[in-house]
């Protein structure tokens, strides 16, 4: 049946670790990973709990396809109530950690309470114990992983940990594994830090068994890998150029948010995209080498979209810092946008330096970069001064971006305020409208004026603004699975719902959402059925996705969120795009939202109707 069938429950207050059987009735309703972990969370905590209190819980969870030979079956999620938003938080990561947990014989790990001192959890197959982490507290993610592997004398152990950002309760702190893969959004790392939990290290040698139909699973996964290989996006574009292939595409369609969304196109986009990463440097005094070293894949992945990148040793950010001269996790599109276009910065090496600091110290580069965009606008308005923030910070300043990354990672000076995210920072200085966020979480790299559907997806996302909760860009820009007009609002509520529900099912299965460029849910379904049982029909998987979405929504409603929180910043609703195909347009959220509520089966206040609860078994 592909699930390991058991979980670890760790009470940090008491220092106890116990095994318990997985709730298989819930597994059949919510599948795994995002769905199943969220079900455990909503059943076990008060929705109004303070996210940083001991009463909140945090869960590491795999899906039934995690650790199997299904392509991209290396995903895991970290689920909690998020401190950045106060909403349900589910952050997804790749690399090798998730598969390792599954191969150790566990589906998930639930942490509750708060340890009186820093600890980490060690899992070696069936043996799990808490260990002292006092000597690791204050160390970076990189140094923590190195130290734990040395202590366990096992270079193949997999480590999921926090750096200084999580320890210092930066509200967008990430949980990082394999040095540069991250459960990055919503501040899951801060919840870890609040519990004095430094890391989870796992070594599993059991493998993943219990497949219902092994021969059929082998046949169908091979068939679906072929689809990925033959697809232009998953077989060519992403392996060759990574997600950065989108930089020029989104800029051309007039939806690349620039200088805190004041503009929708960036004149420096060509300097920070995939093409630039593959070109030798030409600036005077540079090393003349390409920034991109190679691509890299996560466990079981046949796409290999990851980037490995080097900073020019002569660059001002690292000229006296040899620890950053080696190859490291490179820029993804979202990070390159947030650190670059959002701030008007077109220096690729500075973007990579800030990105490396986010990896090393455990920070979400999207929220960090978008918050810097707000800081730079406040600075240009004269609301913030050089004396307050420590540097001249006009839009386009590479020096300011690098400086802010350093002080935020270390929790120094104005970096402490940056670490609270843009919503709190802009409110403090009297300009809350300058936070480009929903429910307190900052936008990713698409402007809702130039791509109408993604604006609705942002506004209604259960974890705050997010592209990975309903990637309508696939349809509106790339024509997958069908082409829709990005400037048209008609039909977008239906499109958004379909993407949101399907994405929830992909996440719950334990595969990467990037497979959806080539696969539909009809491609995931036979893999789940061969692994878990024939009851997982296409109709059932669709219902599971919808059930997960509505469960998350109901939790947020009980936490205090209302229809008023399904909104967008004033800028996107009242300030028309200045250039590009969407010139003169704002986002038409007011037209789309009531239709979306209706097809969701919610009332006018955004609450689940009784018949919706009944149909989905909520």
CSV table of C-alpha atoms in Angstrom, one decimal, residues 77-284:
chain,number,residue,atom,x,y,z
A,77,UNK,CA,6.3,18.8,3.3
A,78,UNK,CA,6.6,20.8,6.6
A,79,UNK,CA,3.1,21.6,7.9
A,80,UNK,CA,2.3,24.0,10.8
A,81,UNK,CA,0.5,27.2,11.6
A,82,UNK,CA,2.6,29.8,10.0
A,83,UNK,CA,4.0,32.8,12.0
A,84,UNK,CA,4.3,35.0,8.9
A,85,UNK,CA,0.6,34.8,8.1
A,86,UNK,CA,-1.2,33.2,11.0
A,87,UNK,CA,-2.7,30.8,8.4
A,88,UNK,CA,-2.1,27.2,7.8
A,89,UNK,CA,1.4,26.7,6.4
A,90,UNK,CA,2.6,23.9,4.2
A,91,UNK,CA,6.0,24.2,2.7
A,92,UNK,CA,7.3,21.7,0.2
A,93,UNK,CA,10.9,20.6,-0.4
A,94,UNK,CA,12.9,18.3,-2.7
A,95,UNK,CA,16.4,17.0,-2.4
A,96,UNK,CA,16.9,13.6,-0.7
A,97,UNK,CA,15.5,14.1,2.9
A,98,UNK,CA,11.9,13.0,2.2
A,99,UNK,CA,12.9,9.8,0.5
A,100,UNK,CA,15.3,9.0,3.3
A,101,UNK,CA,12.6,9.3,5.9
A,102,UNK,CA,10.3,7.0,4.0
A,103,UNK,CA,13.2,4.5,3.5
A,104,UNK,CA,13.7,4.5,7.3
A,105,UNK,CA,10.1,3.3,7.6
A,106,UNK,CA,8.2,6.4,8.6
A,107,UNK,CA,5.5,8.4,6.9
A,108,UNK,CA,5.7,11.5,9.1
A,109,UNK,CA,7.1,13.0,12.3
A,110,UNK,CA,5.0,15.2,14.6
A,111,UNK,CA,6.7,17.6,17.0
A,112,UNK,CA,4.8,19.1,19.9
A,113,UNK,CA,5.7,21.2,22.9
A,114,UNK,CA,9.0,23.0,23.4
A,115,UNK,CA,12.3,21.7,24.5
A,116,UNK,CA,14.0,23.4,27.5
A,117,UNK,CA,17.3,23.3,25.5
A,118,UNK,CA,18.4,23.0,21.9
A,119,UNK,CA,17.9,19.5,20.5
A,120,UNK,CA,17.9,17.6,17.3
A,121,UNK,CA,16.1,14.4,16.4
A,122,UNK,CA,18.1,11.4,15.1
A,123,UNK,CA,16.4,8.7,13.1
A,124,UNK,CA,18.2,5.6,12.1
A,125,UNK,CA,15.6,3.2,10.6
A,126,UNK,CA,13.5,2.1,13.7
A,127,UNK,CA,15.7,3.9,16.2
A,128,UNK,CA,14.8,7.5,17.0
A,129,UNK,CA,16.1,9.7,19.8
A,130,UNK,CA,16.5,13.3,20.8
A,131,UNK,CA,20.1,14.5,21.1
A,132,UNK,CA,21.6,17.6,22.6
A,133,UNK,CA,22.1,20.4,20.0
A,134,UNK,CA,23.5,23.1,22.3
A,135,UNK,CA,26.8,23.0,20.4
A,136,UNK,CA,24.9,23.4,17.1
A,137,UNK,CA,22.8,26.4,18.2
A,138,UNK,CA,24.2,29.5,16.4
A,139,UNK,CA,25.6,27.5,13.5
A,140,UNK,CA,24.6,28.0,9.9
A,141,UNK,CA,22.6,25.3,8.0
A,142,UNK,CA,25.8,24.4,6.2
A,143,UNK,CA,27.9,24.0,9.4
A,144,UNK,CA,25.1,22.1,11.2
A,145,UNK,CA,24.8,19.5,8.4
A,146,UNK,CA,28.5,19.1,8.4
A,147,UNK,CA,28.8,18.7,12.1
A,148,UNK,CA,25.9,16.2,12.4
A,149,UNK,CA,27.2,14.0,9.6
A,150,UNK,CA,30.6,14.0,11.3
A,151,UNK,CA,29.1,13.1,14.7
A,152,UNK,CA,27.1,10.2,13.2
A,153,UNK,CA,30.1,9.2,11.0
A,154,UNK,CA,27.7,8.9,8.1
A,155,UNK,CA,28.1,11.1,5.0
A,156,UNK,CA,24.9,9.6,3.6
A,157,UNK,CA,22.7,10.8,6.5
A,158,UNK,CA,20.2,13.5,5.4
A,159,UNK,CA,19.7,16.6,7.5
A,160,UNK,CA,16.8,19.0,7.7
A,161,UNK,CA,17.7,22.0,9.8
A,162,UNK,CA,17.5,25.7,10.5
A,163,UNK,CA,20.1,28.4,10.6
A,164,UNK,CA,20.3,31.7,12.5
A,165,UNK,CA,17.1,33.0,10.8
A,166,UNK,CA,15.0,30.2,12.4
A,167,UNK,CA,16.8,30.6,15.8
A,168,UNK,CA,16.2,34.4,15.7
A,169,UNK,CA,12.5,33.9,14.8
A,170,UNK,CA,12.7,35.6,11.4
A,171,UNK,CA,9.1,35.2,10.3
A,172,UNK,CA,10.1,33.9,6.9
A,173,UNK,CA,12.8,31.5,8.2
A,174,UNK,CA,13.1,28.3,6.1
A,175,UNK,CA,13.8,24.7,6.9
A,176,UNK,CA,16.7,23.6,4.7
A,177,UNK,CA,17.9,20.2,3.6
A,178,UNK,CA,20.7,19.0,1.4
A,179,UNK,CA,22.4,22.4,1.8
A,180,UNK,CA,20.2,24.3,-0.7
A,181,UNK,CA,16.8,22.6,-0.9
A,182,UNK,CA,14.2,24.2,1.3
A,183,UNK,CA,10.7,24.2,2.7
A,184,UNK,CA,11.0,27.8,2.2
A,185,UNK,CA,7.8,29.8,2.7
A,186,UNK,CA,5.5,31.0,5.6
A,187,UNK,CA,8.1,30.9,8.3
A,188,UNK,CA,8.1,27.2,9.1
A,189,UNK,CA,11.8,27.6,10.2
A,190,UNK,CA,10.8,30.1,12.9
A,191,UNK,CA,8.4,27.5,14.4
A,192,UNK,CA,11.3,25.1,14.6
A,193,UNK,CA,13.4,27.8,16.3
A,194,UNK,CA,10.6,28.6,18.8
A,195,UNK,CA,10.7,24.9,19.9
A,196,UNK,CA,14.5,24.8,20.3
A,197,UNK,CA,14.5,22.2,17.6
A,198,UNK,CA,17.7,22.6,15.5
A,199,UNK,CA,17.5,19.7,13.1
A,200,UNK,CA,16.1,16.3,12.1
A,201,UNK,CA,18.7,13.8,10.8
A,202,UNK,CA,17.6,10.6,9.2
A,203,UNK,CA,19.2,7.5,7.7
A,204,UNK,CA,17.1,4.9,6.1
A,205,UNK,CA,18.2,1.6,4.6
A,206,UNK,CA,14.9,-0.3,4.4
A,207,UNK,CA,13.7,0.9,1.1
A,208,UNK,CA,10.0,1.4,0.2
A,209,UNK,CA,7.9,-1.7,-0.1
A,210,UNK,CA,4.3,-2.6,0.3
A,211,UNK,CA,3.3,-1.6,-3.2
A,212,UNK,CA,-0.1,-3.1,-4.1
A,213,UNK,CA,0.9,-4.0,-7.6
A,214,UNK,CA,4.7,-3.8,-8.1
A,215,UNK,CA,4.8,-5.0,-11.7
A,216,UNK,CA,2.1,-2.5,-12.7
A,217,UNK,CA,3.8,0.2,-10.8
A,218,UNK,CA,7.1,-0.4,-12.6
A,219,UNK,CA,5.3,-0.4,-15.9
A,220,UNK,CA,3.3,2.7,-15.4
A,221,UNK,CA,6.1,4.8,-13.8
A,222,UNK,CA,8.3,4.0,-16.8
A,223,UNK,CA,5.5,5.1,-19.1
A,224,UNK,CA,5.0,8.4,-17.3
A,225,UNK,CA,8.8,9.1,-17.2
A,226,UNK,CA,8.8,8.8,-21.0
A,227,UNK,CA,6.1,11.5,-21.1
A,228,UNK,CA,8.3,13.8,-19.0
A,229,UNK,CA,11.3,13.1,-21.2
A,230,UNK,CA,9.4,13.9,-24.5
A,231,UNK,CA,7.8,17.1,-23.2
A,232,UNK,CA,9.3,20.4,-24.3
A,233,UNK,CA,9.2,21.9,-20.8
A,234,UNK,CA,10.1,18.9,-18.6
A,235,UNK,CA,12.4,17.2,-21.1
A,236,UNK,CA,14.1,20.2,-22.7
A,237,UNK,CA,13.5,23.7,-21.1
A,238,UNK,CA,13.8,22.9,-17.4
A,239,UNK,CA,16.8,20.6,-17.7
A,240,UNK,CA,18.7,23.1,-19.9
A,241,UNK,CA,17.7,26.4,-18.4
A,242,UNK,CA,15.9,25.7,-15.1
A,243,UNK,CA,13.0,27.8,-13.9
A,244,UNK,CA,15.0,30.8,-14.9
A,245,UNK,CA,13.8,30.2,-18.4
A,246,UNK,CA,10.7,32.2,-17.3
A,247,UNK,CA,12.5,35.5,-16.7
A,248,UNK,CA,12.4,36.7,-20.3
A,249,UNK,CA,9.0,35.1,-21.0
A,250,UNK,CA,7.2,36.8,-18.1
A,251,UNK,CA,8.9,40.1,-18.8
A,252,UNK,CA,7.8,40.0,-22.4
A,253,UNK,CA,4.1,39.4,-21.4
A,254,UNK,CA,4.3,42.4,-19.1
A,255,UNK,CA,3.8,40.6,-15.8
A,256,UNK,CA,7.3,40.8,-14.2
A,257,UNK,CA,6.8,42.8,-11.0
A,258,UNK,CA,9.4,45.4,-10.8
A,259,UNK,CA,10.5,47.9,-8.1
A,260,UNK,CA,7.9,46.7,-5.6
A,261,UNK,CA,5.2,46.3,-8.3
A,262,UNK,CA,5.4,49.9,-9.5
A,263,UNK,CA,6.2,48.5,-12.9
A,264,UNK,CA,5.4,45.3,-14.7
A,265,UNK,CA,8.6,45.1,-16.9
A,266,UNK,CA,12.2,45.2,-15.9
A,267,UNK,CA,14.8,46.7,-18.3
A,268,UNK,CA,17.5,44.5,-16.6
A,269,UNK,CA,15.7,41.2,-17.0
A,270,UNK,CA,18.1,40.0,-19.7
A,271,UNK,CA,21.0,40.5,-17.2
A,272,UNK,CA,19.5,38.1,-14.5
A,273,UNK,CA,17.8,35.3,-16.4
A,274,UNK,CA,18.7,31.9,-17.7
A,275,UNK,CA,20.6,33.2,-20.7
A,276,UNK,CA,22.8,35.4,-18.5
A,277,UNK,CA,23.6,32.5,-16.2
A,278,UNK,CA,24.9,30.6,-19.2
A,279,UNK,CA,27.0,33.4,-20.7
A,280,UNK,CA,30.7,34.1,-19.7
A,281,UNK,CA,31.1,37.3,-17.7
A,282,UNK,CA,32.3,40.3,-19.6
A,283,UNK,CA,32.6,43.0,-17.0
A,284,UNK,CA,36.0,44.6,-16.6
